[in-house]
mmCIF file of C-alpha atoms in Angstrom:
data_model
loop_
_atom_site.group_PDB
_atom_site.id
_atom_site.type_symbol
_atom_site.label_atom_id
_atom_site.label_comp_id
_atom_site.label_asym_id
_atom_site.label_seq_id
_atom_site.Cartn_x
_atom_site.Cartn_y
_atom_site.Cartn_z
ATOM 1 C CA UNK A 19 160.034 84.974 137.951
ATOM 2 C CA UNK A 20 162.015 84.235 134.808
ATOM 3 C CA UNK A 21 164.970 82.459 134.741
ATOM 4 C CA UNK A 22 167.339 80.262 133.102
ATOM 5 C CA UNK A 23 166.769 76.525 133.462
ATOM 6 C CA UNK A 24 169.837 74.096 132.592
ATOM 7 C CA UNK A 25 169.322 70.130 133.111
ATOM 8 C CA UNK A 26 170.972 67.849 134.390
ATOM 9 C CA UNK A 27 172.231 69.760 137.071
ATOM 10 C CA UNK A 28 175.324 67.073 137.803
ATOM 11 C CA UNK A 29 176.511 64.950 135.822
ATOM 12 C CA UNK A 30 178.910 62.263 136.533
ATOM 13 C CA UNK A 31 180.031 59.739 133.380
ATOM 14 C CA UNK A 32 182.832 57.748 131.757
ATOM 15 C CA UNK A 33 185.427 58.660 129.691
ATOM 16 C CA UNK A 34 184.124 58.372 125.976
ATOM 17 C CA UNK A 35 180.452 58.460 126.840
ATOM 18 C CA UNK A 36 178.438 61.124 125.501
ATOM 19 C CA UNK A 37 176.802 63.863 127.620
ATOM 20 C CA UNK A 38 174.168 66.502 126.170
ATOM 21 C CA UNK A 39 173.130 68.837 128.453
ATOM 22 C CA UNK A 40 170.077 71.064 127.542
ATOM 23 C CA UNK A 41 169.411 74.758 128.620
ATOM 24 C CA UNK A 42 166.002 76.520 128.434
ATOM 25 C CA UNK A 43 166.529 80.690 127.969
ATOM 26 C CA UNK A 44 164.339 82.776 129.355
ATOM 27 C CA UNK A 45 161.280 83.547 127.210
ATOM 28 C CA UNK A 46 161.587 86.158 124.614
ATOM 29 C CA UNK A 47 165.275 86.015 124.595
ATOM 30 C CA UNK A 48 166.817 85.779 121.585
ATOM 31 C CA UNK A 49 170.536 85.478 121.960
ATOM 32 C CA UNK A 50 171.834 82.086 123.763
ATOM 33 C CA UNK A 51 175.113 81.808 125.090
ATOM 34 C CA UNK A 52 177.258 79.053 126.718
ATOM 35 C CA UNK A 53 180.136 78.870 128.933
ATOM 36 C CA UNK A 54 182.376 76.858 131.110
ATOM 37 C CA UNK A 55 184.257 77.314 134.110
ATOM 38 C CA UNK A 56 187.095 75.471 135.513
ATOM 39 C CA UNK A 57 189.536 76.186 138.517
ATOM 40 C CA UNK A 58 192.592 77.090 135.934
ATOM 41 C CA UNK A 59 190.202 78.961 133.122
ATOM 42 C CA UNK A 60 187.431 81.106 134.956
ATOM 43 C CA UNK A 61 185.054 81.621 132.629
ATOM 44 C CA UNK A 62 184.865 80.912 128.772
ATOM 45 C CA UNK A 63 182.566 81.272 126.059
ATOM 46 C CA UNK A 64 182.105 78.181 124.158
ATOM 47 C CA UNK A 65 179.519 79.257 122.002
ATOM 48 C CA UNK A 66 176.808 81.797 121.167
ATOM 49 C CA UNK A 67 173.373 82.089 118.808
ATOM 50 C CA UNK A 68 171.312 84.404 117.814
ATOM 51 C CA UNK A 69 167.544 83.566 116.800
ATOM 52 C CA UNK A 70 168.715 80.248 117.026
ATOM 53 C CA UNK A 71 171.560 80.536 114.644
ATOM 54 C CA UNK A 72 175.208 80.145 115.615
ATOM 55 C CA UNK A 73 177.011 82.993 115.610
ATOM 56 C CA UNK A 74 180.414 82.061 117.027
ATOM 57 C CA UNK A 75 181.672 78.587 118.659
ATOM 58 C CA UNK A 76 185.314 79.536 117.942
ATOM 59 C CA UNK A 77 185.904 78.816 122.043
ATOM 60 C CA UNK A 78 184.734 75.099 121.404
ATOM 61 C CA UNK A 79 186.757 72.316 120.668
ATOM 62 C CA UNK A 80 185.413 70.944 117.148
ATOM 63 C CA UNK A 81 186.070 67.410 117.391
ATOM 64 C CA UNK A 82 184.003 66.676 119.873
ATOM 65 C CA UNK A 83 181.523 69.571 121.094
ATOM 66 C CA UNK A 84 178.453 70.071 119.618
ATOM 67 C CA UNK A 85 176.068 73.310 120.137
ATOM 68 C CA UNK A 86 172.484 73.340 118.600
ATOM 69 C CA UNK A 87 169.220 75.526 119.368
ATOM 70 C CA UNK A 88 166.563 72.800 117.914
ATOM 71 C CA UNK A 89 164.061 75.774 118.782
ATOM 72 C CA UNK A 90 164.269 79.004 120.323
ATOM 73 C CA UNK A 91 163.008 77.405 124.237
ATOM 74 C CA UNK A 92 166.248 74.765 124.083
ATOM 75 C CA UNK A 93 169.944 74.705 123.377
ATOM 76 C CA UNK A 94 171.928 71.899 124.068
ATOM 77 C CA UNK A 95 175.703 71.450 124.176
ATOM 78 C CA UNK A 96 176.766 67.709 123.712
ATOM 79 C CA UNK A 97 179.777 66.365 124.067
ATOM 80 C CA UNK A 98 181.236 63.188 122.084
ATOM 81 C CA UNK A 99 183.246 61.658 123.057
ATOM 82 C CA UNK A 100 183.609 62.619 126.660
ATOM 83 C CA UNK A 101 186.892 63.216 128.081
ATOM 84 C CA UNK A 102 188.399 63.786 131.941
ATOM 85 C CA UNK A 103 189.659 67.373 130.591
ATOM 86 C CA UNK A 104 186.006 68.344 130.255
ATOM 87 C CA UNK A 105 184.652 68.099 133.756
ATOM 88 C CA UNK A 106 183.926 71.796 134.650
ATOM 89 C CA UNK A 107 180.493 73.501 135.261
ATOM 90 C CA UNK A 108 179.061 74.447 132.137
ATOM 91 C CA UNK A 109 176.635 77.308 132.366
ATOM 92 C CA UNK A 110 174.265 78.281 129.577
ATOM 93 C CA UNK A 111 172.903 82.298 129.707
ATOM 94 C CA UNK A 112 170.546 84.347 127.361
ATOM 95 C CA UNK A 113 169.433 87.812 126.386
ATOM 96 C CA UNK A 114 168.052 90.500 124.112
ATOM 97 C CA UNK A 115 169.559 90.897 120.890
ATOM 98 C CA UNK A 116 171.016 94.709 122.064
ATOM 99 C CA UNK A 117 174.277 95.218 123.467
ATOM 100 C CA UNK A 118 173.036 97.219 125.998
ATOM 101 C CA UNK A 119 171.533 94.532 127.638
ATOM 102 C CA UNK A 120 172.214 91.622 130.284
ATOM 103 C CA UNK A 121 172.743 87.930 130.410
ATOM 104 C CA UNK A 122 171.491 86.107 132.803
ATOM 105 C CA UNK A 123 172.935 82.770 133.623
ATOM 106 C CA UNK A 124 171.288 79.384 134.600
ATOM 107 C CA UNK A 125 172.457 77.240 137.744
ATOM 108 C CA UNK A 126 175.067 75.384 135.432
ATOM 109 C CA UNK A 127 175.299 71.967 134.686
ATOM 110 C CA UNK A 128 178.686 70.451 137.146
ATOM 111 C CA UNK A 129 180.003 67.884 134.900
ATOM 112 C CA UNK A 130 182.504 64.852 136.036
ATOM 113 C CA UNK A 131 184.100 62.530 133.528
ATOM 114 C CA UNK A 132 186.346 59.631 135.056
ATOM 115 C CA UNK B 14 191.549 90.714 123.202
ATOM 116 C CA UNK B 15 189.749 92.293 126.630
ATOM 117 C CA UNK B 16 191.730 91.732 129.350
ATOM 118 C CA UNK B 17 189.674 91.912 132.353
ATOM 119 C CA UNK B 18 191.326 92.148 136.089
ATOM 120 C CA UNK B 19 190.010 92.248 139.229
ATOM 121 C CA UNK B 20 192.280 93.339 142.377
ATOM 122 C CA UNK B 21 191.918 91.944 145.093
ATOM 123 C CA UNK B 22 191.460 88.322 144.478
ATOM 124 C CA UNK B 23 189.932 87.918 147.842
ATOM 125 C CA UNK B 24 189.080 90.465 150.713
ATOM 126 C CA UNK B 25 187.835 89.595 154.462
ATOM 127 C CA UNK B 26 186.137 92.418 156.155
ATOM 128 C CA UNK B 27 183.927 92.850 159.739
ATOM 129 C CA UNK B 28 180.478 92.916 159.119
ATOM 130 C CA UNK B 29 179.464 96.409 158.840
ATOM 131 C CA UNK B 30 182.628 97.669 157.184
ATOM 132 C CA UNK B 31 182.003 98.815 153.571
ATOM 133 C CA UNK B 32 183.369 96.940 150.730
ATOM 134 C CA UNK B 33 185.166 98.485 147.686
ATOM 135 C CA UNK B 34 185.875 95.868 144.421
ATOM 136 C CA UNK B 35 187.877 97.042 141.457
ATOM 137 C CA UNK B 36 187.738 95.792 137.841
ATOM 138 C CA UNK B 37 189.661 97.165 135.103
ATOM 139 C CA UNK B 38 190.011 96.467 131.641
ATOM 140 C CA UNK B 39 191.945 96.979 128.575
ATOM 141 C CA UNK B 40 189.828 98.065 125.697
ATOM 142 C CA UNK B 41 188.019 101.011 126.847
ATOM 143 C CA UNK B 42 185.326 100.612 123.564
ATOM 144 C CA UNK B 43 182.848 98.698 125.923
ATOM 145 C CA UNK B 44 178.822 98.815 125.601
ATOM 146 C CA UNK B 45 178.296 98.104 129.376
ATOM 147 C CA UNK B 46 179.655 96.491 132.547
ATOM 148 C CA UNK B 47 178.087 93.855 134.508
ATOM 149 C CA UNK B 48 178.484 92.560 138.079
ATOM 150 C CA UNK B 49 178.095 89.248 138.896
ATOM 151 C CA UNK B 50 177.886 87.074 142.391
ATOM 152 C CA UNK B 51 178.667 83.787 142.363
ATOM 153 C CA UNK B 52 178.049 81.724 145.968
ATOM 154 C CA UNK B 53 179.825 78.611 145.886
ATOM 155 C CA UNK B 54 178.394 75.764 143.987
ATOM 156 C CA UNK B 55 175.991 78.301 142.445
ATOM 157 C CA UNK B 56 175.558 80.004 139.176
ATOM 158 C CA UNK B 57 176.073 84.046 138.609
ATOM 159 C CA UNK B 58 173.579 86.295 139.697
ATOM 160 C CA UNK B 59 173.688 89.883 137.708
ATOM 161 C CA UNK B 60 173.781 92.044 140.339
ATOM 162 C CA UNK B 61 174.530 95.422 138.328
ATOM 163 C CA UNK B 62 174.486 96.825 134.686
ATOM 164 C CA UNK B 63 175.963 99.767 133.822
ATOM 165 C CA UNK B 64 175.645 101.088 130.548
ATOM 166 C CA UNK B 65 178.617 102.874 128.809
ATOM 167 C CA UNK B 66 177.208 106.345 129.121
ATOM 168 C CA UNK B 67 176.595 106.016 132.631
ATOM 169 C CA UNK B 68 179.184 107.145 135.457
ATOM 170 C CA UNK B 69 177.345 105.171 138.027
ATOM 171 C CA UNK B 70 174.760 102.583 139.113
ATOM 172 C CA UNK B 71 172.849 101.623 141.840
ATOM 173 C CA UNK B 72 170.610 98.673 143.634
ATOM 174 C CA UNK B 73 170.105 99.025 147.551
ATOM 175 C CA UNK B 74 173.552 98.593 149.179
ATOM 176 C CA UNK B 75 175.440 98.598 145.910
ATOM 177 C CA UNK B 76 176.528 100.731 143.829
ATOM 178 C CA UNK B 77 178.868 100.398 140.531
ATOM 179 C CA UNK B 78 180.956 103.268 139.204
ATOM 180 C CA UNK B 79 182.386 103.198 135.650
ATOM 181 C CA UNK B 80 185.150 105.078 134.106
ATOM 182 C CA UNK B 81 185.727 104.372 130.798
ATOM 183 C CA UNK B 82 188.308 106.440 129.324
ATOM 184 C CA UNK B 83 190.799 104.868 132.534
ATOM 185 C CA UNK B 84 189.378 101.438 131.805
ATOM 186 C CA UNK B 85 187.911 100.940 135.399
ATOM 187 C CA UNK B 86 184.831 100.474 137.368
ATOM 188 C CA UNK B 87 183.661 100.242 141.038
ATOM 189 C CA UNK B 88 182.188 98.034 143.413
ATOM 190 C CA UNK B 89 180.893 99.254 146.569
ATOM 191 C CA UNK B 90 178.353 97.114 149.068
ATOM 192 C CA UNK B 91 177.170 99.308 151.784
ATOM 193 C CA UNK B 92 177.570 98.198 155.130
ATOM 194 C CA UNK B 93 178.844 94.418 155.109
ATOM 195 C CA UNK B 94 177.079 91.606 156.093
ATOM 196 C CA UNK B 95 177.629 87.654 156.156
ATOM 197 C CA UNK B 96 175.026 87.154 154.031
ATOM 198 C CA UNK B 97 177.242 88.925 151.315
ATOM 199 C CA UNK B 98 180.141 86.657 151.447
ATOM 200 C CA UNK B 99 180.644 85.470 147.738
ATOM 201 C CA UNK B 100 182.539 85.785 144.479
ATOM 202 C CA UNK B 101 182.361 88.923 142.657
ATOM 203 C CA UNK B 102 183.108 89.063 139.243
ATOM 204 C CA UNK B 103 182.991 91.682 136.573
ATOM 205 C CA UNK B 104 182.190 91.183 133.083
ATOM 206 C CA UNK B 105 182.348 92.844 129.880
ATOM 207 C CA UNK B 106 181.148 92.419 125.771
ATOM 208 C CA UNK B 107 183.441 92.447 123.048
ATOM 209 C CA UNK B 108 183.203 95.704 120.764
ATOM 210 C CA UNK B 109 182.298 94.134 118.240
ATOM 211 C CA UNK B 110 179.912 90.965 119.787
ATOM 212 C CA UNK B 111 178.547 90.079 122.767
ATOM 213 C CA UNK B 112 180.769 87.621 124.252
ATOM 214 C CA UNK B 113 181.449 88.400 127.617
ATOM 215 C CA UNK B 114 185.075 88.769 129.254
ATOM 216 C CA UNK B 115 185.057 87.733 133.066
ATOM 217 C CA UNK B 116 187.970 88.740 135.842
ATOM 218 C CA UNK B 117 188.860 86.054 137.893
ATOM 219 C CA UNK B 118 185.976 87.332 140.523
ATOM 220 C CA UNK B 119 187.139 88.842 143.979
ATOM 221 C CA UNK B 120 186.425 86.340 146.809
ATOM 222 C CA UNK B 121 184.259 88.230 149.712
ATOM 223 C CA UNK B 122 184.405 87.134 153.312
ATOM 224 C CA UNK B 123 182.455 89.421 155.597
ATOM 225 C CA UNK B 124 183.121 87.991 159.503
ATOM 226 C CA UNK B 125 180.259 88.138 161.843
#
């Protein structure tokens, strides 16, 4: 049964700590996407690769997120330095390289930051 | 930019009645539509794909109609039950990538 893993699955920090939180695509995928959603935003794209190279983290705020596919069975999305604004669930989904085709999303990482 | 809206935001139904979700969206140049469910807590489960070329789709109780040249598509589950209480959301790829646009999900309540 293949799925999406994410780790951790909650995590609660300080403000100005740094968080990474890794994602492991289902095997074979190719295309790696990640999202976060709030109460007030639904849903938003933070940042997407393809064969492991980034194709688009326009929705990501530069400063202090970080996106990276070290090889094609992890991403990770850090965050330095952590902020209250950034507690959401932050969900990381993959798929074929075809439009046609589905993502399937992983069980989210629920972040806190006091 | 896809603007993607789902009407209603939340719908409460008897178990047994049959449930009809609607998602529309702006930029009728889509690849596919996908339905989501989201339980509480939880991530999203793809419950439907429907490619562009298709009218309709279907899994067991469900079944997802597209439209695209009136920007719409279709949920319908089948005979309600609790077990199908949940956030729906519909989702669709850019024309020209594959980032996804979500609706704000319609919020299921099926009373036993």
């Amino acid at each position: 049964d293949a799925r999406v893993t994410q780790t951790p699955r909650h995590k609660v920090t300080e403000m100005g700590q740094e968080v990474t939180m890794r994602c492991q695509p289902i095997l074979g995928h190719n295309t790696v996407f990640w999202y976060r959603q709030t109460m007030m935003q639904g849903l938003e794209l933070l940042a997407y690769f393809r064969n492991r190279a980034p194709l688009d983290d326009s929705g990501m705020p530069k400063d202090r997120f970080s996106a990276e596919m070290p090889d094609a069975t992890l991403a990770t999305l850090k965050i330095q330095p952590s902020e209250p604004r950034d507690s959401a669930v932050y969900f990381c989904a993959s798929g074929q390289f075809m439009r046609g085709n589905e993502q399937f999303f992983g069980p989210g990482t629920r972040l806190t930051v006091l | 930019k896809q603007e993607v809206t789902q009407i209603p935001a939340a719908l409460s139904v008897p178990e047994g009645e049959n449930l009809v979700l609607n998602c529309s969206f702006t930029d009728s140049a889509i690849y596919n539509l996908q339905w989501f469910r989201q339980d509480p807590g939880k991530g999203l489960t793809s419950l439907l794909l429907i490619q562009s070329s298709q009218r309709e789709q279907t899994s067991g109780r469900l079944n997802a109609s597209l439209d695209k040249s009136s920007g719409r598509s279709t949920l319908y589950i089948a005979a309600s039950q609790p077990g199908d209480s949940a956030t729906y959301l519909c989702a669709v790829p850019g024309s020209n990538d594959y980032k996804l646009s979500f609706g704000a999900g319609t919020t299921v309540t099926v009373r036993a």
